[in-house]
């Protein structure tokens, strides 16, 4: 990797407690060209020497996806180079392989982000089969919504994790939904916190954060290990913003050790959204002979599998 630049919009959206689509697209319009300039300067490369141009084509906010894809398509056409439309979720899914031999071995992949929670059976690059997905809130969304109820900042995941460190995770008994059935569900957990809150007095923040985090981690770890056993793979991977969570990383790593699965996670800076993971996915796809048409449209609901 020669350069990785991020123009974070967290401070702007944080004032509103979540992402404001109109604000996001305006920011993309202003910052995407500046980022391109910053990245090429940091990498000390000339755009004319770039082998291919890639952008996220979905899933996500249409008005933001359109800006990135238009820039990448324009560059590809202008310099006569291939264009690659990359699925945002594939970017997450491949990110645990960024620091290795780049061989995408068969694995069970847990993607946990603000918009998605899913487990995927991965056969290799581009070979993905959906196993479980959330039927309501994504894990990150549950962190964000519960943080908001508790008056904590946005995004909620890091805030809850911070308070959870000094808390007693056994103090509040919160639900672990769909442990033994298909798919994931986190809205019951969120609602349980909502009903519990008005009854609480005194100092409860750290214990509630720890109990909530534990409930989510319990579900993710138990279901992922059960899936890995069922599909008879050697490797378990985890990616997406929630996989920054140290408790999740530690518990999943320990469970994999115990059950003799190899475990790979992305480095924390690669877990939350970034362009490097999209470039990485694009470079693997380019090497494997994939290309996209510049007429390929963005798709806000693009599926991975
Ligand atoms: O992958 P990501 O950056 O964006 C999406 O594709 O959605 O994930 C963002 C999500 C947010 O919901 C945020 O609260 C959560 O990841 N997150 C965390 C942590 N860091 C970020 N959740 C739990 N613990 C964390 N340390
Ligand atoms: Zn993401």
Coordinates of C-alpha atoms and ligand atoms in Angstrom, one line a residue:
X1 CA 0.0 0.0 0.0
X2 CA 1.5 3.3 -1.1
X3 CA -1.1 5.6 0.6
X4 CA -4.4 5.6 2.4
X5 CA -6.3 8.8 2.9
X6 CA -9.6 9.2 4.8
X7 CA -11.7 12.4 5.0
X8 CA -13.7 11.5 8.1
X9 CA -17.2 13.1 8.3
X10 CA -17.9 11.8 11.8
X11 CA -17.6 15.2 13.5
X12 CA -20.2 16.7 11.1
X13 CA -22.7 13.8 11.3
X14 CA -22.1 13.3 15.0
X15 CA -23.9 16.6 15.7
X16 CA -27.0 14.9 14.3
X17 CA -26.4 11.5 16.0
X18 CA -26.1 9.6 12.7
X19 CA -25.4 10.0 9.0
X20 CA -27.3 12.7 7.2
X21 CA -27.4 11.6 3.5
X22 CA -27.6 15.1 2.0
X23 CA -24.6 16.2 4.1
X24 CA -22.7 13.1 3.1
X25 CA -23.0 13.6 -0.6
X26 CA -22.0 17.3 -0.3
X27 CA -18.9 16.2 1.6
X28 CA -18.1 13.6 -1.0
X29 CA -18.3 16.2 -3.7
X30 CA -16.0 18.6 -1.9
X31 CA -13.5 16.1 -0.4
X32 CA -13.2 13.3 -3.0
X33 CA -11.1 15.3 -5.4
X34 CA -9.0 16.6 -2.6
X35 CA -8.4 13.1 -1.3
X36 CA -7.4 12.0 -4.8
X37 CA -4.8 14.7 -4.9
X38 CA -3.6 13.9 -1.3
X39 CA -3.3 10.2 -2.1
X40 CA -1.4 10.6 -5.3
X41 CA 1.0 13.1 -3.6
X42 CA 1.5 10.8 -0.6
X43 CA 2.1 7.8 -2.9
X44 CA 4.3 9.8 -5.2
X45 CA 2.6 8.5 -8.3
X46 CA 1.2 10.1 -11.4
X47 CA -2.4 9.2 -12.2
X48 CA -1.2 8.3 -15.8
X49 CA 0.8 5.5 -14.3
X50 CA -2.1 3.9 -12.4
X51 CA -3.0 0.4 -13.7
X52 CA -6.7 0.6 -12.9
X53 CA -9.3 2.7 -11.2
X54 CA -11.9 1.3 -8.7
X55 CA -14.7 2.6 -6.6
X56 CA -17.4 1.2 -4.4
X57 CA -20.6 0.6 -6.4
X58 CA -22.8 -0.4 -3.4
X59 CA -24.4 -1.0 -1.0
X60 CA -24.7 2.5 0.5
X61 CA -26.1 5.9 0.0
X62 CA -26.8 6.4 -3.7
X63 CA -25.8 10.1 -3.8
X64 CA -22.4 9.3 -2.2
X65 CA -21.7 6.2 -4.2
X66 CA -22.4 8.1 -7.4
X67 CA -19.7 10.6 -6.7
X68 CA -16.9 8.0 -6.1
X69 CA -18.0 5.9 -9.0
X70 CA -18.2 8.9 -11.4
X71 CA -14.7 10.0 -10.5
X72 CA -13.2 6.5 -10.9
X73 CA -15.0 6.0 -14.2
X74 CA -13.9 9.4 -15.5
X75 CA -10.3 8.6 -14.6
X76 CA -10.5 5.1 -16.2
X77 CA -12.0 6.6 -19.4
X78 CA -9.5 9.5 -19.4
X79 CA -6.4 7.4 -19.0
X80 CA -7.7 4.4 -21.0
X81 CA -7.4 2.0 -18.0
X82 CA -9.8 -0.6 -16.6
X83 CA -12.5 0.3 -14.2
X84 CA -13.5 -2.0 -11.3
X85 CA -16.8 -1.6 -9.5
X86 CA -16.3 -3.1 -6.0
X87 CA -18.9 -4.3 -3.5
X88 CA -18.4 -2.5 -0.2
X89 CA -19.0 -5.7 1.7
X90 CA -16.4 -7.6 -0.4
X91 CA -14.0 -4.8 0.7
X92 CA -14.7 -5.7 4.3
X93 CA -14.7 -9.5 3.7
X94 CA -11.3 -9.5 2.1
X95 CA -9.7 -7.0 4.5
X96 CA -8.4 -9.7 6.9
X97 CA -6.2 -11.0 4.1
X98 CA -4.5 -7.6 3.5
X99 CA -1.5 -8.5 5.6
X100 CA -0.6 -11.9 4.4
X101 CA 0.1 -13.9 1.3
X102 CA -3.2 -12.6 -0.3
X103 CA -4.5 -16.1 -0.8
X104 CA -8.2 -16.1 -0.2
X105 CA -8.6 -19.5 1.5
X106 CA -12.0 -21.0 2.1
X107 CA -13.4 -19.5 5.3
X108 CA -16.4 -18.5 7.3
X109 CA -16.5 -14.8 7.2
X110 CA -18.4 -12.7 9.8
X111 CA -19.1 -9.1 8.6
X112 CA -20.2 -6.8 11.3
X113 CA -20.7 -3.2 10.5
X114 CA -23.2 -0.3 11.0
X115 CA -25.3 -1.4 8.1
X116 CA -24.8 -5.2 7.9
X117 CA -24.4 -8.3 10.0
X118 CA -23.9 -11.5 8.1
X119 CA -22.0 -14.7 7.9
X120 CA -20.7 -15.8 4.5
X121 CA -19.3 -19.1 3.3
X122 CA -16.2 -18.0 1.3
X123 CA -14.9 -20.5 -1.3
X124 CA -12.3 -18.1 -2.7
X125 CA -12.2 -14.7 -4.4
X126 CA -15.7 -13.9 -5.7
X127 CA -17.2 -17.2 -4.4
X128 CA -19.5 -16.1 -1.6
X129 CA -22.6 -17.8 -0.2
X130 CA -24.8 -16.0 2.4
X131 CA -25.5 -18.1 5.5
X132 CA -27.0 -15.8 8.1
X133 CA -27.9 -12.1 8.1
X134 CA -29.7 -9.8 10.5
X135 CA -33.4 -9.7 10.2
X136 CA -33.6 -6.3 11.9
X137 CA -30.7 -4.1 13.3
X138 CA -27.1 -4.6 12.3
X139 CA -24.7 -5.1 15.3
X140 CA -23.1 -1.7 14.8
X141 CA -26.6 -0.1 14.5
X142 CA -27.5 -1.6 17.9
X143 CA -24.3 -0.2 19.4
X144 CA -25.1 3.2 17.9
X145 CA -28.8 3.2 19.0
X146 CA -28.1 2.1 22.5
X147 CA -25.2 4.7 22.8
X148 CA -27.7 7.3 21.7
X149 CA -30.2 6.2 24.4
X150 CA -27.4 6.4 27.0
X151 CA -26.5 10.0 25.8
X152 CA -23.1 8.8 24.4
X153 CA -21.6 10.2 21.2
X154 CA -21.7 8.9 17.7
X155 CA -20.5 6.4 16.5
X156 CA -21.7 4.4 19.5
X157 CA -19.5 1.3 19.3
X158 CA -16.2 2.9 20.5
X159 CA -18.1 4.9 23.2
X160 CA -19.8 1.8 24.6
X161 CA -16.5 -0.2 24.4
X162 CA -14.7 2.5 26.4
X163 CA -17.3 2.5 29.2
X164 CA -17.6 -1.3 29.2
X165 CA -14.0 -1.6 30.1
X166 CA -14.6 -0.7 33.8
X167 CA -18.1 -2.4 33.9
X168 CA -19.5 -5.6 35.3
X169 CA -20.9 -7.6 32.3
X170 CA -22.9 -9.9 34.6
X171 CA -24.9 -7.2 36.3
X172 CA -27.7 -7.0 33.7
X173 CA -29.2 -10.1 32.1
X174 CA -29.9 -9.0 28.5
X175 CA -31.4 -11.3 25.8
X176 CA -29.3 -13.2 23.3
X177 CA -31.7 -13.7 20.4
X178 CA -31.7 -16.4 17.8
X179 CA -28.7 -18.3 19.3
X180 CA -29.8 -21.6 17.9
X181 CA -31.8 -20.6 14.8
X182 CA -31.0 -19.1 11.4
X183 CA -29.9 -15.4 11.1
X184 CA -29.2 -12.7 13.6
X185 CA -31.5 -10.3 15.5
X186 CA -30.4 -7.4 17.7
X187 CA -33.5 -5.2 18.0
X188 CA -34.8 -7.2 21.0
X189 CA -31.6 -6.5 22.8
X190 CA -31.9 -2.8 22.0
X191 CA -35.5 -2.8 23.2
X192 CA -34.6 -4.6 26.4
X193 CA -32.1 -1.8 27.2
X194 CA -34.8 0.8 26.4
X195 CA -37.2 -0.7 28.9
X196 CA -34.6 -1.3 31.5
X197 CA -33.2 2.3 31.4
X198 CA -36.1 4.2 33.2
X199 CA -35.9 1.7 36.1
X200 CA -32.2 2.3 36.8
X201 CA -30.9 4.6 39.5
X202 CA -27.4 5.5 40.5
X203 CA -24.2 4.5 38.8
X204 CA -25.0 2.0 36.1
X205 CA -23.4 3.2 32.8
X206 CA -20.3 1.1 32.8
X207 CA -22.2 -2.1 33.9
X208 CA -24.9 -1.6 31.3
X209 CA -22.4 -1.0 28.5
X210 CA -20.4 -4.1 29.5
X211 CA -23.6 -6.2 29.8
X212 CA -24.9 -5.0 26.4
X213 CA -21.5 -5.5 24.7
X214 CA -21.3 -9.0 26.2
X215 CA -24.7 -9.9 24.9
X216 CA -23.7 -9.0 21.3
X217 CA -20.3 -10.6 21.5
X218 CA -21.8 -13.8 23.0
X219 CA -24.2 -14.1 20.0
X220 CA -21.6 -13.3 17.4
X221 CA -19.0 -15.7 18.8
X222 CA -21.3 -18.6 19.5
X223 CA -23.1 -18.5 16.1
X224 CA -19.8 -18.0 14.1
X225 CA -18.2 -21.0 15.8
X226 CA -21.3 -23.1 15.2
X227 CA -21.3 -22.1 11.5
X228 CA -17.6 -22.8 11.1
X229 CA -18.2 -26.3 12.5
X230 CA -21.2 -26.9 10.3
X231 CA -19.4 -25.9 7.1
X232 CA -16.2 -27.7 8.0
X233 CA -13.7 -24.9 7.2
X234 CA -10.3 -24.3 8.8
X235 CA -10.4 -20.6 8.9
X236 CA -12.7 -18.0 10.5
X237 CA -12.4 -14.3 9.5
X238 CA -14.1 -11.2 10.9
X239 CA -14.4 -7.7 9.4
X240 CA -16.4 -4.5 9.5
X241 CA -16.5 -1.6 11.9
X242 CA -17.7 -3.7 14.9
X243 CA -14.7 -5.9 14.5
X244 CA -12.6 -3.0 15.9
X245 CA -14.1 -4.1 19.2
X246 CA -11.4 -5.6 21.4
X247 CA -13.8 -7.8 23.4
X248 CA -15.2 -9.3 20.2
X249 CA -11.7 -9.9 18.7
X250 CA -10.4 -11.5 21.9
X251 CA -13.4 -13.7 22.5
X252 CA -13.6 -14.9 18.8
X253 CA -9.8 -15.5 18.7
X254 CA -10.0 -17.5 22.0
X255 CA -13.0 -19.5 20.8
X256 CA -11.2 -20.3 17.5
X257 CA -8.0 -21.4 19.4
X258 CA -10.1 -23.7 21.5
X259 CA -11.9 -25.2 18.5
X260 CA -8.7 -25.3 16.4
X261 CA -9.8 -22.9 13.7
X262 CA -7.3 -20.4 12.3
X263 CA -8.5 -16.9 12.9
X264 CA -7.9 -13.7 10.9
X265 CA -9.1 -10.2 11.5
X266 CA -8.3 -7.0 9.8
X267 CA -6.1 -4.5 11.6
X268 CA -8.3 -2.1 13.5
X269 CA -7.6 0.8 11.1
X270 CA -8.9 -1.4 8.2
X271 CA -12.1 -2.4 10.1
X272 CA -14.0 0.8 9.7
X273 CA -14.8 2.1 6.3
X274 CA -11.8 3.0 4.2
X275 CA -10.7 3.1 0.5
X276 CA -7.6 0.9 1.0
X277 CA -9.9 -2.2 1.4
X278 CA -11.7 -1.3 -1.8
X279 CA -8.3 -0.9 -3.6
X280 CA -7.2 -4.2 -2.2
X281 CA -10.3 -6.0 -3.4
X282 CA -9.8 -4.3 -6.8
X283 CA -6.2 -5.4 -7.1
X284 CA -7.1 -9.0 -6.3
X285 CA -9.9 -8.9 -8.9
X286 CA -7.7 -7.2 -11.5
X287 CA -5.1 -10.0 -11.1
X288 CA -7.8 -12.6 -11.4
X289 CA -8.9 -11.1 -14.7
X290 CA -12.1 -9.3 -13.6
X291 CA -13.1 -5.9 -15.0
X292 CA -16.3 -3.8 -14.9
X293 CA -18.0 -1.9 -17.6
X294 CA -18.0 1.9 -17.1
X295 CA -21.7 1.7 -17.9
X296 CA -22.2 -0.4 -14.7
X297 CA -24.5 1.5 -12.4
X298 CA -24.2 2.0 -8.7
X299 CA -26.7 0.0 -6.6
X300 CA -27.6 1.2 -3.1
X301 CA -28.9 -2.3 -2.3
X302 CA -26.1 -4.3 -4.0
X303 CA -26.0 -7.8 -2.6
X304 CA -22.8 -9.7 -1.9
X305 CA -24.3 -13.2 -2.2
Ligands
LIG1 O1 -17.9 -0.7 8.6 P1 -18.2 0.6 9.2 O2 -17.2 1.6 9.3 O3 -19.4 1.2 8.3 C1 -20.4 0.5 7.7 O4 -20.2 -0.1 6.7 O5 -21.5 0.5 8.3 O6 -18.9 0.3 10.6 C2 -19.4 1.3 11.4 C3 -20.0 0.7 12.7 C4 -20.7 1.7 13.6 O7 -22.0 1.2 13.9 C5 -19.8 1.8 14.8 O8 -20.5 2.0 16.0 C6 -19.2 0.4 14.8 O9 -19.0 0.1 13.5 N1 -18.0 0.3 15.6 C7 -17.8 -0.4 16.7 C8 -16.5 -0.1 17.2 N2 -15.9 0.7 16.3 C9 -16.8 1.0 15.3 N3 -18.7 -1.2 17.4 C10 -18.2 -1.8 18.5 N4 -17.0 -1.5 19.0 C11 -16.1 -0.7 18.4 N5 -14.9 -0.5 19.0
LIG2 ZN1 -18.5 -0.6 6.0

